[in-house]
Short mmCIF file of C-alpha atoms and ligand atoms in Angstrom, two decimals:
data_model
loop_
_atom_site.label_atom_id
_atom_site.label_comp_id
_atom_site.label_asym_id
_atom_site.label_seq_id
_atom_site.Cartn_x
_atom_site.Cartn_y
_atom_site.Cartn_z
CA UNK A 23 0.00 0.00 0.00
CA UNK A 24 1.40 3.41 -1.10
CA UNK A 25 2.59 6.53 1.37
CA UNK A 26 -0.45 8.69 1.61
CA UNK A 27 -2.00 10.88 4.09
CA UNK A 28 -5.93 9.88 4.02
CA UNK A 29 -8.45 13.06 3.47
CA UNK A 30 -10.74 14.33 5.54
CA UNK A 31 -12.76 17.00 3.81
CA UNK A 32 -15.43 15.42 1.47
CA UNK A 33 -15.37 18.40 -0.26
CA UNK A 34 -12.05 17.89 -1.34
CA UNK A 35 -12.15 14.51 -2.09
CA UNK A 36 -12.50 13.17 -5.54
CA UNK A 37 -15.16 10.18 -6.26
CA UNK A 38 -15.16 7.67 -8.73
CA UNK A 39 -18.18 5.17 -10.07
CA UNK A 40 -16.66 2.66 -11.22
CA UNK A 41 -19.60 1.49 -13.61
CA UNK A 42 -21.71 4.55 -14.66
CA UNK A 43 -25.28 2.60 -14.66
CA UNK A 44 -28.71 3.45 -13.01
CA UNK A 45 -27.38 3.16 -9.92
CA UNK A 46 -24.67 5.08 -10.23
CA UNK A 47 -26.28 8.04 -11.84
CA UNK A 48 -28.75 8.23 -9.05
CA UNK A 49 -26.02 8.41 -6.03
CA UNK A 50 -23.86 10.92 -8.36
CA UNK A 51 -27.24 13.07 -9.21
CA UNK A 52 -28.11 13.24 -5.50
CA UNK A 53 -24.84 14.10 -4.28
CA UNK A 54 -25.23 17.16 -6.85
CA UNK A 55 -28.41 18.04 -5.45
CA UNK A 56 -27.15 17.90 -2.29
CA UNK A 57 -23.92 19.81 -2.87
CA UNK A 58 -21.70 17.92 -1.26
CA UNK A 59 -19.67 17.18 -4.25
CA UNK A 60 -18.87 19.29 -7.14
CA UNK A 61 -19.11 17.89 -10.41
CA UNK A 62 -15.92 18.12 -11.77
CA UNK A 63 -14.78 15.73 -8.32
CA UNK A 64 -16.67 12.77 -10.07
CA UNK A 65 -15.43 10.63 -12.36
CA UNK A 66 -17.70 7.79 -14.19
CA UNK A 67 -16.47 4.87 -16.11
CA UNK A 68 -18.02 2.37 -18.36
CA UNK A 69 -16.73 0.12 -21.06
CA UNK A 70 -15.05 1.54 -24.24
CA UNK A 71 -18.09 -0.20 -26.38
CA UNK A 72 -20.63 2.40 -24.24
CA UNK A 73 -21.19 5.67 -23.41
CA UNK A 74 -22.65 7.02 -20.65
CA UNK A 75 -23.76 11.27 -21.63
CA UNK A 76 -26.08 11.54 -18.60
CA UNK A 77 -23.38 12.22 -15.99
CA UNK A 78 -21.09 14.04 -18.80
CA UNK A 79 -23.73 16.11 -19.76
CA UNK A 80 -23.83 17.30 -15.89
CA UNK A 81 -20.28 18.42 -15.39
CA UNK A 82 -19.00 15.01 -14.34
CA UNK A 83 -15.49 13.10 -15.96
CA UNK A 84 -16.26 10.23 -17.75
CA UNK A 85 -13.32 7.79 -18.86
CA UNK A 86 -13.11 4.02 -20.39
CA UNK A 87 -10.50 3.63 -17.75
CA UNK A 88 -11.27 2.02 -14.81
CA UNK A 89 -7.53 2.21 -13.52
CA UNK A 90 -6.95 6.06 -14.44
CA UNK A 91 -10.44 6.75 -12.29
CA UNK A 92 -9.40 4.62 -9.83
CA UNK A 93 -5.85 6.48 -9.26
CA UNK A 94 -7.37 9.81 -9.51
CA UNK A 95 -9.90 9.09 -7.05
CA UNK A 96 -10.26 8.98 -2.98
CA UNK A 97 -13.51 7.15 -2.95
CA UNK A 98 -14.47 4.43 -5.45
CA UNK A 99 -17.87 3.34 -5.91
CA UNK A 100 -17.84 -0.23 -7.50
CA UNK A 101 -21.25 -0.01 -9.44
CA UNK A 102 -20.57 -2.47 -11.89
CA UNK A 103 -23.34 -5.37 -11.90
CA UNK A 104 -22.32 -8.08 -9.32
CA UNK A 105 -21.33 -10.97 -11.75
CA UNK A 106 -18.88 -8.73 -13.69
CA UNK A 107 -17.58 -7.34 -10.07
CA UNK A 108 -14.90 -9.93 -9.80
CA UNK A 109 -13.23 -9.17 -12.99
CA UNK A 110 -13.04 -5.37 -12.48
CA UNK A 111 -11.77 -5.99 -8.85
CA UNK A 112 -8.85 -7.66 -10.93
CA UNK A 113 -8.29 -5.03 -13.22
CA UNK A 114 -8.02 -2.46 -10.26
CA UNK A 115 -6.24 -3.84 -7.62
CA UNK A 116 -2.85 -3.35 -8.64
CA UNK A 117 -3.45 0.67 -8.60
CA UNK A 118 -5.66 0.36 -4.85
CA UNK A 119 -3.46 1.88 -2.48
CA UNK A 120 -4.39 3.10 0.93
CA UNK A 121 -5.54 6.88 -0.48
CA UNK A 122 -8.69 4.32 -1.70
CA UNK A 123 -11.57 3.89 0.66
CA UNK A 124 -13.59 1.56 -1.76
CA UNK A 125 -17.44 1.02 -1.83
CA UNK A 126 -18.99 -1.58 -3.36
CA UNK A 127 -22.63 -0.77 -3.60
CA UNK A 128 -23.36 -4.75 -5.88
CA UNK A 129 -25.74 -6.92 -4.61
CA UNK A 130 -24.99 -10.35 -3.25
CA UNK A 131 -20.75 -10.03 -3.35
CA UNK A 132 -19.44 -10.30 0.68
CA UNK A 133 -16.80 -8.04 1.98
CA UNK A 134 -14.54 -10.93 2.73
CA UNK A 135 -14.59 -11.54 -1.33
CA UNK A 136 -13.91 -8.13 -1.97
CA UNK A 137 -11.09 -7.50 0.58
CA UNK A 138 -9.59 -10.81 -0.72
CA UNK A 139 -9.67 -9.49 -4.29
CA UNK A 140 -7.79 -6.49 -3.11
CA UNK A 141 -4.66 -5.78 -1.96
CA UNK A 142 -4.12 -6.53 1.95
CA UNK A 143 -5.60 -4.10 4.53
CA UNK A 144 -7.58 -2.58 1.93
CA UNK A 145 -10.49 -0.05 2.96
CA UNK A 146 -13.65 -1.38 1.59
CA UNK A 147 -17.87 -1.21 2.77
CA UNK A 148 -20.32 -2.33 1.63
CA UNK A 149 -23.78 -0.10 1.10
CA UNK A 150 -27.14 -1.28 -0.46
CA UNK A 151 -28.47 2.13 -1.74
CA UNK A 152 -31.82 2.56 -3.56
CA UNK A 153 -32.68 4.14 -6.48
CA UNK A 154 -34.32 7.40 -5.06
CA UNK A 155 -31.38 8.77 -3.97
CA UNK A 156 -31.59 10.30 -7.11
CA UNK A 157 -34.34 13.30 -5.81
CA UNK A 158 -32.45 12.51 -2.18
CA UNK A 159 -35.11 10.03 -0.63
CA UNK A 160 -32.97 7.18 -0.66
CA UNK A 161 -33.42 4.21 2.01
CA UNK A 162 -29.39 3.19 2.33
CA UNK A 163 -27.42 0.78 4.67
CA UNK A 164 -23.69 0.71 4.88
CA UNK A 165 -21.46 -2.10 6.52
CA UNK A 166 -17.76 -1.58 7.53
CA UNK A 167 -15.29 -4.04 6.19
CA UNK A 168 -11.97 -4.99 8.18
CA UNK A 169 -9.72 -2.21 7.55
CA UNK A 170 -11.91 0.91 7.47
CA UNK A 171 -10.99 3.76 10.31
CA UNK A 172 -14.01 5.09 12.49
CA UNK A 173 -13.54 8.55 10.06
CA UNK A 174 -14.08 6.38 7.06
CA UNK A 175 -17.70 4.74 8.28
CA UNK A 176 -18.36 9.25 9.16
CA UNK A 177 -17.67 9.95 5.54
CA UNK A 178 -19.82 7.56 4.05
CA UNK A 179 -22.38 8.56 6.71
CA UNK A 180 -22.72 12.11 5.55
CA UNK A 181 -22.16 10.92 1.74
CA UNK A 182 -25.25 8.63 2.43
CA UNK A 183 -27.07 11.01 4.91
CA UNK A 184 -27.50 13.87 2.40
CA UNK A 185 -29.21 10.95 -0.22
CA UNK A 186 -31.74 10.30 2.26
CA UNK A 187 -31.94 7.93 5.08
CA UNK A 188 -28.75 5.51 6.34
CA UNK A 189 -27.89 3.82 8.85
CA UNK A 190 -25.13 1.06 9.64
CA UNK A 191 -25.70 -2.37 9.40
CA UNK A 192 -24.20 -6.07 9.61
CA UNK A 193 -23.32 -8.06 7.01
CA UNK A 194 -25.82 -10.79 7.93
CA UNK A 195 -28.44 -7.79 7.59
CA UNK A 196 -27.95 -6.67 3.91
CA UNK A 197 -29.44 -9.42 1.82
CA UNK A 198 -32.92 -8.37 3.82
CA UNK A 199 -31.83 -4.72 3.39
CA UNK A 200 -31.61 -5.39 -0.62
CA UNK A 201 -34.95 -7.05 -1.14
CA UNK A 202 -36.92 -4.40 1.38
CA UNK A 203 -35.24 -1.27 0.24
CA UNK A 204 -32.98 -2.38 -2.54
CA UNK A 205 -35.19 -3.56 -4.79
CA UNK A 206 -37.99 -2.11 -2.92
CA UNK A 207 -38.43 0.84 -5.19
CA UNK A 208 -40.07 -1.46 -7.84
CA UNK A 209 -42.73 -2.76 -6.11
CA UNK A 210 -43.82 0.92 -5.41
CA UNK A 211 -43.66 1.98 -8.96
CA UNK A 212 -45.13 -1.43 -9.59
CA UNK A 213 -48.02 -0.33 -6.86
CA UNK A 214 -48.27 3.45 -8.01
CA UNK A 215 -49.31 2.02 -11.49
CA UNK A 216 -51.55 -0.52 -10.78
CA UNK A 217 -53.28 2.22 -8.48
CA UNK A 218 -53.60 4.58 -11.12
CA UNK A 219 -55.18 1.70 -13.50
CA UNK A 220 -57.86 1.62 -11.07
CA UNK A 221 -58.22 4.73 -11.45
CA UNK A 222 -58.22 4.93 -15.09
CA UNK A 223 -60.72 1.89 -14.82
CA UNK A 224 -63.23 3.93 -12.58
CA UNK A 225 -62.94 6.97 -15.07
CA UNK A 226 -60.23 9.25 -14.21
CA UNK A 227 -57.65 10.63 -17.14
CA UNK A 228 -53.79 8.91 -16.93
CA UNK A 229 -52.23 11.59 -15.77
CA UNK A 230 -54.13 13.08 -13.12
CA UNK A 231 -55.05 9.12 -11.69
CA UNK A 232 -50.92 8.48 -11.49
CA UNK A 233 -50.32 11.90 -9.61
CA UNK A 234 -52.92 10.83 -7.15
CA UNK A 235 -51.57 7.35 -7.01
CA UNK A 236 -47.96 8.90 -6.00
CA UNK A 237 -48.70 11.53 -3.83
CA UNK A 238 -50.94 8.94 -2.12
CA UNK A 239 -48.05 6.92 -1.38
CA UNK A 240 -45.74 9.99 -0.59
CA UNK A 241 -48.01 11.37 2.05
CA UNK A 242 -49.25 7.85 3.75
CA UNK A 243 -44.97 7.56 3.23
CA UNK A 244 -44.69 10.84 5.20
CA UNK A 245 -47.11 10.30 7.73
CA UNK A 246 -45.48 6.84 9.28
CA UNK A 247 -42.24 8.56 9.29
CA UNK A 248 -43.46 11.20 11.07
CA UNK A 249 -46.04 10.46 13.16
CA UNK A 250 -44.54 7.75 14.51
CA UNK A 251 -47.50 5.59 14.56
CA UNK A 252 -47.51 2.20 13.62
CA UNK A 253 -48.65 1.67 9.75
CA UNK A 254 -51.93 -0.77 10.87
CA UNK A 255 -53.16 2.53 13.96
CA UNK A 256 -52.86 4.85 10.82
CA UNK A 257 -55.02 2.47 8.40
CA UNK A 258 -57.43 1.70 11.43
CA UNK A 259 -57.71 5.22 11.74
CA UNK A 260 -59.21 5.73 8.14
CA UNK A 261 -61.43 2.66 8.24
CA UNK A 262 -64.85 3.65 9.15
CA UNK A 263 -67.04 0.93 10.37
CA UNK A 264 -69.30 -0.08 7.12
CA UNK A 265 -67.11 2.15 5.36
CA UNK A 266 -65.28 2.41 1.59
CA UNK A 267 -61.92 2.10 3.22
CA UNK A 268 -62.80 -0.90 5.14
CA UNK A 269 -64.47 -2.32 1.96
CA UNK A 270 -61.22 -2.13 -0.14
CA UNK A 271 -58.99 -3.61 2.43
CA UNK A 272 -61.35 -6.95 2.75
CA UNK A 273 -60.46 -6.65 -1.19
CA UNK A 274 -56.90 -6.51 -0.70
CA UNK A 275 -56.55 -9.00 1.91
CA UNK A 276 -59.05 -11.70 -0.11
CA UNK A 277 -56.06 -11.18 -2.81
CA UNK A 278 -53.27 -12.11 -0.31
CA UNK A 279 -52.12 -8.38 -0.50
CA UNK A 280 -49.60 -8.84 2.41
CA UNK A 281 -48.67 -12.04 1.83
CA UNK A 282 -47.33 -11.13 -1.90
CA UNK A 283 -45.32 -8.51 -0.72
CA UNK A 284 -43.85 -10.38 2.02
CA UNK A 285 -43.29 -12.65 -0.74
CA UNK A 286 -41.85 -10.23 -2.84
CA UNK A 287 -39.20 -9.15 -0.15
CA UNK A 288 -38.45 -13.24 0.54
CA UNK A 289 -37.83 -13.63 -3.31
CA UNK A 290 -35.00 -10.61 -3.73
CA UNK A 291 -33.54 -11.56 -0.36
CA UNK A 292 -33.20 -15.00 -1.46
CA UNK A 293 -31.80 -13.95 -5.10
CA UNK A 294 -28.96 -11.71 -3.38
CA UNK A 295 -27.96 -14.48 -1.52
CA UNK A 296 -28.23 -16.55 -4.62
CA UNK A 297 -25.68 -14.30 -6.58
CA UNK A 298 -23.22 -14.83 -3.69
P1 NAD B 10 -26.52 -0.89 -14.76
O1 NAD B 10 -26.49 -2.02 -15.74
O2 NAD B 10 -27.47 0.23 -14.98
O3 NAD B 10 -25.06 -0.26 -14.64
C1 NAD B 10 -23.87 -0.99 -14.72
C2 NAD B 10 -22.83 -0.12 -15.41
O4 NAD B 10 -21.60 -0.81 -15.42
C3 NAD B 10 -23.17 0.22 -16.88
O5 NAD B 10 -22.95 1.60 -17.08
C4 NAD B 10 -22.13 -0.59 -17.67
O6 NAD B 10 -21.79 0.02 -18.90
C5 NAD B 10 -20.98 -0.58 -16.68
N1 NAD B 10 -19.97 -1.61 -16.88
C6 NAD B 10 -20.12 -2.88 -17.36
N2 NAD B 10 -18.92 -3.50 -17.39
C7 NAD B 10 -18.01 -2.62 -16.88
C8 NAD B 10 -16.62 -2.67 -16.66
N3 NAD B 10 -15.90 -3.75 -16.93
N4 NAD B 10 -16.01 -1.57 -16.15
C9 NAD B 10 -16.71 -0.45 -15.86
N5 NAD B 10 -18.04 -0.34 -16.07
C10 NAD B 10 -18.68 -1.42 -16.56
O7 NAD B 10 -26.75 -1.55 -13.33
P2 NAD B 10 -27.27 -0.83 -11.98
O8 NAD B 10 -28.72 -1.09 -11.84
O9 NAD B 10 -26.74 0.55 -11.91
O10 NAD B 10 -26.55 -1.75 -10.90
C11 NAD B 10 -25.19 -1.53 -10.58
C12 NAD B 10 -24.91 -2.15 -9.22
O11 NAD B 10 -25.71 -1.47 -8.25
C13 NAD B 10 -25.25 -3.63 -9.14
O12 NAD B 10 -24.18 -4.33 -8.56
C14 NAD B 10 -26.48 -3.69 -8.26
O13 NAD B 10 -26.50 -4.86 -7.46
C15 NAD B 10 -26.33 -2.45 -7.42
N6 NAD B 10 -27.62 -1.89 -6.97
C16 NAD B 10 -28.52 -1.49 -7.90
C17 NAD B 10 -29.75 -0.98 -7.47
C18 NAD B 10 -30.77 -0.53 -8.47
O14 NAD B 10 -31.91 -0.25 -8.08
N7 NAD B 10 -30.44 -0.40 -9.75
C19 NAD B 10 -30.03 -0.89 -6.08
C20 NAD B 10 -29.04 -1.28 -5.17
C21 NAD B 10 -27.83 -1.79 -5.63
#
């Protein structure tokens, strides 16, 4: 591991995705938002045979080469898809010194792989981000690997912190973190649109029937998180005896409502675990 003193200062530390995908683009986009990065601190890669204009096109560096990002970078985000992880990790390691604090963000691929992969006494995490990090309402969990320092688990805190929620984890934790939060952004969007077909089905135009659908979910979102009340006191509360509420939920439960998305949960916890 090379001579280097470690930063301290996100702001003047330089970030690289290493893979400039969905996921990718979201954490970069919300970091924007948030300001604590500038633009020209982030660095995006992706294979020579693609190109990747969205983070360009918002003052960010984009290069084919994962080694030049790496060495130019403090903090590497390894956002490459988890069964082409291994490979890059290859590429890389003989330019990971310990200026790298490295972040794997891919489902299903255990710290122990990734510090083996590197060189020794690497600094790597592990976080399971979500998608809405992108307009900072992410849901994200991050999990210390053998070598970080106590300032390193504070940085990726506040990175996380101003995408939305964090909080640390366990390793045993994040294959139940990825198919809640993870992948739970799907079933919502999934949810959102199946709401607004009922609307659509009971006469409403597109448009206005998904804007009710989302804000819907947004403020029943906002009110658990901020009332504090358990989700079933706030549904009781808007189930009148012999009323429409009540009506809909026997209609939801008949279809096994819960149990599919308890189901749904199971199925992506089970698949991370799979891709291990
Ligand atoms: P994606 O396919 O959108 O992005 C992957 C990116 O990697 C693409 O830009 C691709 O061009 C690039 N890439 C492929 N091979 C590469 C290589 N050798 N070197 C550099 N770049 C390369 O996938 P995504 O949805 O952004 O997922 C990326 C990671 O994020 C995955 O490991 C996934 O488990 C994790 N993740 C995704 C989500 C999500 O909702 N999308 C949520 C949590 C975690």
């Amino acid at each position: 591991m090379g001579d280097y003193t470690v930063k301290k200062d996100i702001s003047e530390m330089s970030l690289a995705f290493v893979g400039a995908g969905k996921m990718a683009q979201a954490m970069a986009k919300g970091f924007l938002a948030a300001g604590v990065v500038k633009a020209d601190h982030i660095t995006a890669t992706a294979p020579s045979c693609r190109s990747q204009p969205t983070l360009e096109d918002i003052g960010c560096q984009f290069t084919h080469n994962n080694k030049e990002a790496v060495e130019n970078s403090d903090i590497i985000f390894l956002s490459v898809k988890p069964h082409i992880l291994p490979g890059v990790l290859q590429e890389i390691a003989p330019v990971v010194t310990k200026r790298h604090l490295m972040v794997s963000v891919a489902a299903g691929v255990p710290l122990q792989f990734l510090e083996e992969k590197l060189p020794p006494k690497s600094r790597v995490m592990r976080v399971m981000p979500n998608t809405p990090c992108v307009v900072r309402q992410g849901a994200s969990v991050y999990v210390p690997g053998s070598h970080v320092e106590k300032e390193d688990s504070e940085i990726i805190k506040s990175l996380l912190s101003s995408l939305g929620y964090c909080s640390e984890s366990n390793e045993g934790m994040i294959s139940a973190v990825t198919g809640l939060a993870g992948s739970g952004p799907a079933y919502a969007f999934t949810a959102i649109d199946a709401l607004a077909d009922g609307g659509v089905k009971m006469g409403l135009p597109r448009e206005l029937s998904i804007k009710l659908a989302a804000q819907t979910l947004l403020g029943a979102s906002k009110m658990v998180l901020e009332t504090g009340k358990h989700p079933m006191q706030l549904k009781d509360d808007v189930c009148s005896p012999g009323g429409t509420t009540i009506y809909a939920i026997h209609k939801l439960e008949s279809g096994g409502f819960r149990n599919l998305l308890i189901d749904a949960v199971e199925g992506a916890c089970l698949r991370a675990e799979a891709i291990a």
